[in-house]
């Protein structure tokens, strides 16, 4: 490769290019997806989707694919007292629809939500759910959006690169796709919320996640490009 600078989207991609193609790390620049640090939080209460103080409120926002299964989490939610899962999606899988019909007090589907409203919901719930992709080099863009909310993340499964990121930042918990293990984690989160009496606390610190804002990412890329030009 003759390029002066190569942008990549994950740390694992950098490692692969180093090992497979002998590319020097200093020629690569990590450019992930991000979140808008300048966005103002909606202060008007949302009366359509309410989160209860005496429940551990989980939220998943986004799409489902064949590799992104929610079966084990649903089993864990249904079997755990004091926990509710809210899902904002335009096309819920059949297993999710069935769970919401059989256990409406535990699982609710709120359909498609405009992006701004989804972001507000992410800031109001107790735990954000992410389900791992099946590509070890990928970090789903949703993860960076979740980071911007400051809400703790429960990452289900451990195949994609999000596991490394969440663990390194201390932004949440990564748990295997197993109903028993997930139920144990939900009980831990629930008890933590009840003891705090004010939610489950923030995930990573504001300073830690600030580097993943669009503003910080743009400034970092600009610095690298200016350095390349000067060379």
mmCIF file with all atom_site columns, N, CA and C in Angstrom, residues 142-186:
data_model
loop_
_atom_site.group_PDB
_atom_site.id
_atom_site.type_symbol
_atom_site.label_atom_id
_atom_site.label_alt_id
_atom_site.label_comp_id
_atom_site.label_asym_id
_atom_site.label_entity_id
_atom_site.label_seq_id
_atom_site.pdbx_PDB_ins_code
_atom_site.Cartn_x
_atom_site.Cartn_y
_atom_site.Cartn_z
_atom_site.occupancy
_atom_site.B_iso_or_equiv
_atom_site.pdbx_formal_charge
_atom_site.auth_seq_id
_atom_site.auth_comp_id
_atom_site.auth_asym_id
_atom_site.auth_atom_id
_atom_site.pdbx_PDB_model_num
ATOM 1   N N  . UNK A 1 142 ? -24.067 1.446   17.064 1.00 0.00 ? 142 UNK A N  1
ATOM 2   C CA . UNK A 1 142 ? -24.962 1.658   18.200 1.00 0.00 ? 142 UNK A CA 1
ATOM 3   C C  . UNK A 1 142 ? -24.194 1.815   19.508 1.00 0.00 ? 142 UNK A C  1
ATOM 4   N N  . UNK A 1 143 ? -23.049 1.122   19.629 1.00 0.00 ? 143 UNK A N  1
ATOM 5   C CA . UNK A 1 143 ? -22.273 1.179   20.862 1.00 0.00 ? 143 UNK A CA 1
ATOM 6   C C  . UNK A 1 143 ? -21.824 2.605   21.157 1.00 0.00 ? 143 UNK A C  1
ATOM 7   N N  . UNK A 1 144 ? -21.368 3.315   20.128 1.00 0.00 ? 144 UNK A N  1
ATOM 8   C CA . UNK A 1 144 ? -20.892 4.689   20.330 1.00 0.00 ? 144 UNK A CA 1
ATOM 9   C C  . UNK A 1 144 ? -22.051 5.620   20.673 1.00 0.00 ? 144 UNK A C  1
ATOM 10  N N  . UNK A 1 145 ? -23.206 5.367   20.068 1.00 0.00 ? 145 UNK A N  1
ATOM 11  C CA . UNK A 1 145 ? -24.402 6.127   20.423 1.00 0.00 ? 145 UNK A CA 1
ATOM 12  C C  . UNK A 1 145 ? -24.765 5.871   21.879 1.00 0.00 ? 145 UNK A C  1
ATOM 13  N N  . UNK A 1 146 ? -24.690 4.614   22.288 1.00 0.00 ? 146 UNK A N  1
ATOM 14  C CA . UNK A 1 146 ? -24.949 4.260   23.675 1.00 0.00 ? 146 UNK A CA 1
ATOM 15  C C  . UNK A 1 146 ? -23.958 4.942   24.620 1.00 0.00 ? 146 UNK A C  1
ATOM 16  N N  . UNK A 1 147 ? -22.681 4.973   24.232 1.00 0.00 ? 147 UNK A N  1
ATOM 17  C CA . UNK A 1 147 ? -21.677 5.627   25.075 1.00 0.00 ? 147 UNK A CA 1
ATOM 18  C C  . UNK A 1 147 ? -22.054 7.078   25.349 1.00 0.00 ? 147 UNK A C  1
ATOM 19  N N  . UNK A 1 148 ? -22.571 7.745   24.333 1.00 0.00 ? 148 UNK A N  1
ATOM 20  C CA . UNK A 1 148 ? -22.936 9.147   24.480 1.00 0.00 ? 148 UNK A CA 1
ATOM 21  C C  . UNK A 1 148 ? -24.052 9.379   25.474 1.00 0.00 ? 148 UNK A C  1
ATOM 22  N N  . UNK A 1 149 ? -24.837 8.343   25.753 1.00 0.00 ? 149 UNK A N  1
ATOM 23  C CA . UNK A 1 149 ? -25.946 8.494   26.696 1.00 0.00 ? 149 UNK A CA 1
ATOM 24  C C  . UNK A 1 149 ? -25.468 8.502   28.143 1.00 0.00 ? 149 UNK A C  1
ATOM 25  N N  . UNK A 1 150 ? -24.304 7.902   28.404 1.00 0.00 ? 150 UNK A N  1
ATOM 26  C CA . UNK A 1 150 ? -23.817 7.783   29.770 1.00 0.00 ? 150 UNK A CA 1
ATOM 27  C C  . UNK A 1 150 ? -24.485 6.680   30.563 1.00 0.00 ? 150 UNK A C  1
ATOM 28  N N  . UNK A 1 151 ? -25.343 5.887   29.918 1.00 0.00 ? 151 UNK A N  1
ATOM 29  C CA . UNK A 1 151 ? -26.066 4.814   30.595 1.00 0.00 ? 151 UNK A CA 1
ATOM 30  C C  . UNK A 1 151 ? -25.281 3.510   30.508 1.00 0.00 ? 151 UNK A C  1
ATOM 31  N N  . UNK A 1 152 ? -25.346 2.724   31.562 1.00 0.00 ? 152 UNK A N  1
ATOM 32  C CA . UNK A 1 152 ? -24.636 1.440   31.599 1.00 0.00 ? 152 UNK A CA 1
ATOM 33  C C  . UNK A 1 152 ? -25.106 0.524   30.468 1.00 0.00 ? 152 UNK A C  1
ATOM 34  N N  . UNK A 1 153 ? -24.172 -0.220  29.888 1.00 0.00 ? 153 UNK A N  1
ATOM 35  C CA . UNK A 1 153 ? -24.461 -1.116  28.765 1.00 0.00 ? 153 UNK A CA 1
ATOM 36  C C  . UNK A 1 153 ? -24.371 -2.566  29.214 1.00 0.00 ? 153 UNK A C  1
ATOM 37  N N  . UNK A 1 154 ? -25.341 -3.367  28.772 1.00 0.00 ? 154 UNK A N  1
ATOM 38  C CA . UNK A 1 154 ? -25.266 -4.817  28.907 1.00 0.00 ? 154 UNK A CA 1
ATOM 39  C C  . UNK A 1 154 ? -25.064 -5.377  27.504 1.00 0.00 ? 154 UNK A C  1
ATOM 40  N N  . UNK A 1 155 ? -23.859 -5.875  27.250 1.00 0.00 ? 155 UNK A N  1
ATOM 41  C CA . UNK A 1 155 ? -23.501 -6.407  25.935 1.00 0.00 ? 155 UNK A CA 1
ATOM 42  C C  . UNK A 1 155 ? -23.668 -7.923  25.970 1.00 0.00 ? 155 UNK A C  1
ATOM 43  N N  . UNK A 1 156 ? -24.583 -8.429  25.168 1.00 0.00 ? 156 UNK A N  1
ATOM 44  C CA . UNK A 1 156 ? -24.928 -9.853  25.193 1.00 0.00 ? 156 UNK A CA 1
ATOM 45  C C  . UNK A 1 156 ? -24.187 -10.586 24.076 1.00 0.00 ? 156 UNK A C  1
ATOM 46  N N  . UNK A 1 157 ? -23.405 -11.586 24.454 1.00 0.00 ? 157 UNK A N  1
ATOM 47  C CA . UNK A 1 157 ? -22.567 -12.288 23.480 1.00 0.00 ? 157 UNK A CA 1
ATOM 48  C C  . UNK A 1 157 ? -21.187 -11.664 23.485 1.00 0.00 ? 157 UNK A C  1
ATOM 49  N N  . UNK A 1 158 ? -20.224 -12.314 22.840 1.00 0.00 ? 158 UNK A N  1
ATOM 50  C CA . UNK A 1 158 ? -18.872 -11.780 22.932 1.00 0.00 ? 158 UNK A CA 1
ATOM 51  C C  . UNK A 1 158 ? -18.038 -11.974 21.694 1.00 0.00 ? 158 UNK A C  1
ATOM 52  N N  . UNK A 1 159 ? -18.653 -11.902 20.521 1.00 0.00 ? 159 UNK A N  1
ATOM 53  C CA . UNK A 1 159 ? -17.915 -12.184 19.292 1.00 0.00 ? 159 UNK A CA 1
ATOM 54  C C  . UNK A 1 159 ? -17.316 -10.926 18.683 1.00 0.00 ? 159 UNK A C  1
ATOM 55  N N  . UNK A 1 160 ? -18.047 -9.829  18.675 1.00 0.00 ? 160 UNK A N  1
ATOM 56  C CA . UNK A 1 160 ? -17.565 -8.640  17.970 1.00 0.00 ? 160 UNK A CA 1
ATOM 57  C C  . UNK A 1 160 ? -16.627 -7.795  18.831 1.00 0.00 ? 160 UNK A C  1
ATOM 58  N N  . UNK A 1 161 ? -16.078 -6.746  18.215 1.00 0.00 ? 161 UNK A N  1
ATOM 59  C CA . UNK A 1 161 ? -15.092 -5.908  18.887 1.00 0.00 ? 161 UNK A CA 1
ATOM 60  C C  . UNK A 1 161 ? -15.647 -5.028  19.983 1.00 0.00 ? 161 UNK A C  1
ATOM 61  N N  . UNK A 1 162 ? -16.968 -4.980  20.122 1.00 0.00 ? 162 UNK A N  1
ATOM 62  C CA . UNK A 1 162 ? -17.559 -4.156  21.176 1.00 0.00 ? 162 UNK A CA 1
ATOM 63  C C  . UNK A 1 162 ? -17.179 -4.648  22.562 1.00 0.00 ? 162 UNK A C  1
ATOM 64  N N  . UNK A 1 163 ? -16.940 -5.948  22.693 1.00 0.00 ? 163 UNK A N  1
ATOM 65  C CA . UNK A 1 163 ? -16.561 -6.516  23.989 1.00 0.00 ? 163 UNK A CA 1
ATOM 66  C C  . UNK A 1 163 ? -15.295 -5.856  24.516 1.00 0.00 ? 163 UNK A C  1
ATOM 67  N N  . UNK A 1 164 ? -14.285 -5.750  23.649 1.00 0.00 ? 164 UNK A N  1
ATOM 68  C CA . UNK A 1 164 ? -13.025 -5.119  24.050 1.00 0.00 ? 164 UNK A CA 1
ATOM 69  C C  . UNK A 1 164 ? -13.238 -3.674  24.470 1.00 0.00 ? 164 UNK A C  1
ATOM 70  N N  . UNK A 1 165 ? -14.022 -2.937  23.679 1.00 0.00 ? 165 UNK A N  1
ATOM 71  C CA . UNK A 1 165 ? -14.230 -1.511  23.932 1.00 0.00 ? 165 UNK A CA 1
ATOM 72  C C  . UNK A 1 165 ? -14.963 -1.282  25.250 1.00 0.00 ? 165 UNK A C  1
ATOM 73  N N  . UNK A 1 166 ? -16.056 -1.995  25.468 1.00 0.00 ? 166 UNK A N  1
ATOM 74  C CA . UNK A 1 166 ? -16.848 -1.819  26.680 1.00 0.00 ? 166 UNK A CA 1
ATOM 75  C C  . UNK A 1 166 ? -16.030 -2.170  27.912 1.00 0.00 ? 166 UNK A C  1
ATOM 76  N N  . UNK A 1 167 ? -15.266 -3.256  27.828 1.00 0.00 ? 167 UNK A N  1
ATOM 77  C CA . UNK A 1 167 ? -14.448 -3.680  28.959 1.00 0.00 ? 167 UNK A CA 1
ATOM 78  C C  . UNK A 1 167 ? -13.364 -2.657  29.259 1.00 0.00 ? 167 UNK A C  1
ATOM 79  N N  . UNK A 1 168 ? -12.693 -2.175  28.220 1.00 0.00 ? 168 UNK A N  1
ATOM 80  C CA . UNK A 1 168 ? -11.591 -1.239  28.408 1.00 0.00 ? 168 UNK A CA 1
ATOM 81  C C  . UNK A 1 168 ? -12.079 0.091   28.989 1.00 0.00 ? 168 UNK A C  1
ATOM 82  N N  . UNK A 1 169 ? -13.241 0.545   28.562 1.00 0.00 ? 169 UNK A N  1
ATOM 83  C CA . UNK A 1 169 ? -13.773 1.827   29.035 1.00 0.00 ? 169 UNK A CA 1
ATOM 84  C C  . UNK A 1 169 ? -14.498 1.705   30.373 1.00 0.00 ? 169 UNK A C  1
ATOM 85  N N  . UNK A 1 170 ? -14.832 0.485   30.764 1.00 0.00 ? 170 UNK A N  1
ATOM 86  C CA . UNK A 1 170 ? -15.655 0.324   31.953 1.00 0.00 ? 170 UNK A CA 1
ATOM 87  C C  . UNK A 1 170 ? -17.047 0.859   31.740 1.00 0.00 ? 170 UNK A C  1
ATOM 88  N N  . UNK A 1 171 ? -17.547 0.704   30.510 1.00 0.00 ? 171 UNK A N  1
ATOM 89  C CA . UNK A 1 171 ? -18.836 1.293   30.138 1.00 0.00 ? 171 UNK A CA 1
ATOM 90  C C  . UNK A 1 171 ? -20.019 0.375   30.395 1.00 0.00 ? 171 UNK A C  1
ATOM 91  N N  . UNK A 1 172 ? -19.766 -0.801  30.911 1.00 0.00 ? 172 UNK A N  1
ATOM 92  C CA . UNK A 1 172 ? -20.854 -1.729  31.156 1.00 0.00 ? 172 UNK A CA 1
ATOM 93  C C  . UNK A 1 172 ? -20.330 -3.119  31.415 1.00 0.00 ? 172 UNK A C  1
ATOM 94  N N  . UNK A 1 173 ? -21.164 -4.091  31.103 1.00 0.00 ? 173 UNK A N  1
ATOM 95  C CA . UNK A 1 173 ? -20.852 -5.490  31.378 1.00 0.00 ? 173 UNK A CA 1
ATOM 96  C C  . UNK A 1 173 ? -21.075 -6.307  30.120 1.00 0.00 ? 173 UNK A C  1
ATOM 97  N N  . UNK A 1 174 ? -20.161 -7.228  29.846 1.00 0.00 ? 174 UNK A N  1
ATOM 98  C CA . UNK A 1 174 ? -20.305 -8.166  28.735 1.00 0.00 ? 174 UNK A CA 1
ATOM 99  C C  . UNK A 1 174 ? -20.637 -9.532  29.318 1.00 0.00 ? 174 UNK A C  1
ATOM 100 N N  . UNK A 1 175 ? -21.733 -10.111 28.868 1.00 0.00 ? 175 UNK A N  1
ATOM 101 C CA . UNK A 1 175 ? -22.173 -11.398 29.405 1.00 0.00 ? 175 UNK A CA 1
ATOM 102 C C  . UNK A 1 175 ? -22.476 -12.345 28.248 1.00 0.00 ? 175 UNK A C  1
ATOM 103 N N  . UNK A 1 176 ? -22.171 -13.620 28.436 1.00 0.00 ? 176 UNK A N  1
ATOM 104 C CA . UNK A 1 176 ? -22.410 -14.593 27.377 1.00 0.00 ? 176 UNK A CA 1
ATOM 105 C C  . UNK A 1 176 ? -23.904 -14.745 27.128 1.00 0.00 ? 176 UNK A C  1
ATOM 106 N N  . UNK A 1 177 ? -24.251 -15.228 25.967 1.00 0.00 ? 177 UNK A N  1
ATOM 107 C CA . UNK A 1 177 ? -25.642 -15.360 25.538 1.00 0.00 ? 177 UNK A CA 1
ATOM 108 C C  . UNK A 1 177 ? -26.256 -16.603 26.178 1.00 0.00 ? 177 UNK A C  1
ATOM 109 N N  . UNK A 1 178 ? -26.490 -16.509 27.481 1.00 0.00 ? 178 UNK A N  1
ATOM 110 C CA . UNK A 1 178 ? -26.968 -17.636 28.263 1.00 0.00 ? 178 UNK A CA 1
ATOM 111 C C  . UNK A 1 178 ? -27.996 -17.114 29.265 1.00 0.00 ? 178 UNK A C  1
ATOM 112 N N  . UNK A 1 179 ? -29.169 -17.712 29.277 1.00 0.00 ? 179 UNK A N  1
ATOM 113 C CA . UNK A 1 179 ? -30.269 -17.193 30.084 1.00 0.00 ? 179 UNK A CA 1
ATOM 114 C C  . UNK A 1 179 ? -29.951 -17.178 31.576 1.00 0.00 ? 179 UNK A C  1
ATOM 115 N N  . UNK A 1 180 ? -29.298 -18.220 32.074 1.00 0.00 ? 180 UNK A N  1
ATOM 116 C CA . UNK A 1 180 ? -28.982 -18.288 33.498 1.00 0.00 ? 180 UNK A CA 1
ATOM 117 C C  . UNK A 1 180 ? -27.980 -17.200 33.881 1.00 0.00 ? 180 UNK A C  1
ATOM 118 N N  . UNK A 1 181 ? -26.934 -17.049 33.085 1.00 0.00 ? 181 UNK A N  1
ATOM 119 C CA . UNK A 1 181 ? -25.924 -16.028 33.362 1.00 0.00 ? 181 UNK A CA 1
ATOM 120 C C  . UNK A 1 181 ? -26.524 -14.634 33.265 1.00 0.00 ? 181 UNK A C  1
ATOM 121 N N  . UNK A 1 182 ? -27.382 -14.413 32.281 1.00 0.00 ? 182 UNK A N  1
ATOM 122 C CA . UNK A 1 182 ? -28.003 -13.103 32.117 1.00 0.00 ? 182 UNK A CA 1
ATOM 123 C C  . UNK A 1 182 ? -28.957 -12.794 33.269 1.00 0.00 ? 182 UNK A C  1
ATOM 124 N N  . UNK A 1 183 ? -29.700 -13.788 33.722 1.00 0.00 ? 183 UNK A N  1
ATOM 125 C CA . UNK A 1 183 ? -30.611 -13.574 34.845 1.00 0.00 ? 183 UNK A CA 1
ATOM 126 C C  . UNK A 1 183 ? -29.841 -13.178 36.100 1.00 0.00 ? 183 UNK A C  1
ATOM 127 N N  . UNK A 1 184 ? -28.700 -13.808 36.319 1.00 0.00 ? 184 UNK A N  1
ATOM 128 C CA . UNK A 1 184 ? -27.875 -13.455 37.478 1.00 0.00 ? 184 UNK A CA 1
ATOM 129 C C  . UNK A 1 184 ? -27.400 -12.013 37.380 1.00 0.00 ? 184 UNK A C  1
ATOM 130 N N  . UNK A 1 185 ? -27.029 -11.598 36.178 1.00 0.00 ? 185 UNK A N  1
ATOM 131 C CA . UNK A 1 185 ? -26.570 -10.222 35.986 1.00 0.00 ? 185 UNK A CA 1
ATOM 132 C C  . UNK A 1 185 ? -27.720 -9.236  36.184 1.00 0.00 ? 185 UNK A C  1
ATOM 133 N N  . UNK A 1 186 ? -28.914 -9.587  35.717 1.00 0.00 ? 186 UNK A N  1
ATOM 134 C CA . UNK A 1 186 ? -30.075 -8.708  35.896 1.00 0.00 ? 186 UNK A CA 1
ATOM 135 C C  . UNK A 1 186 ? -30.417 -8.551  37.376 1.00 0.00 ? 186 UNK A C  1
#
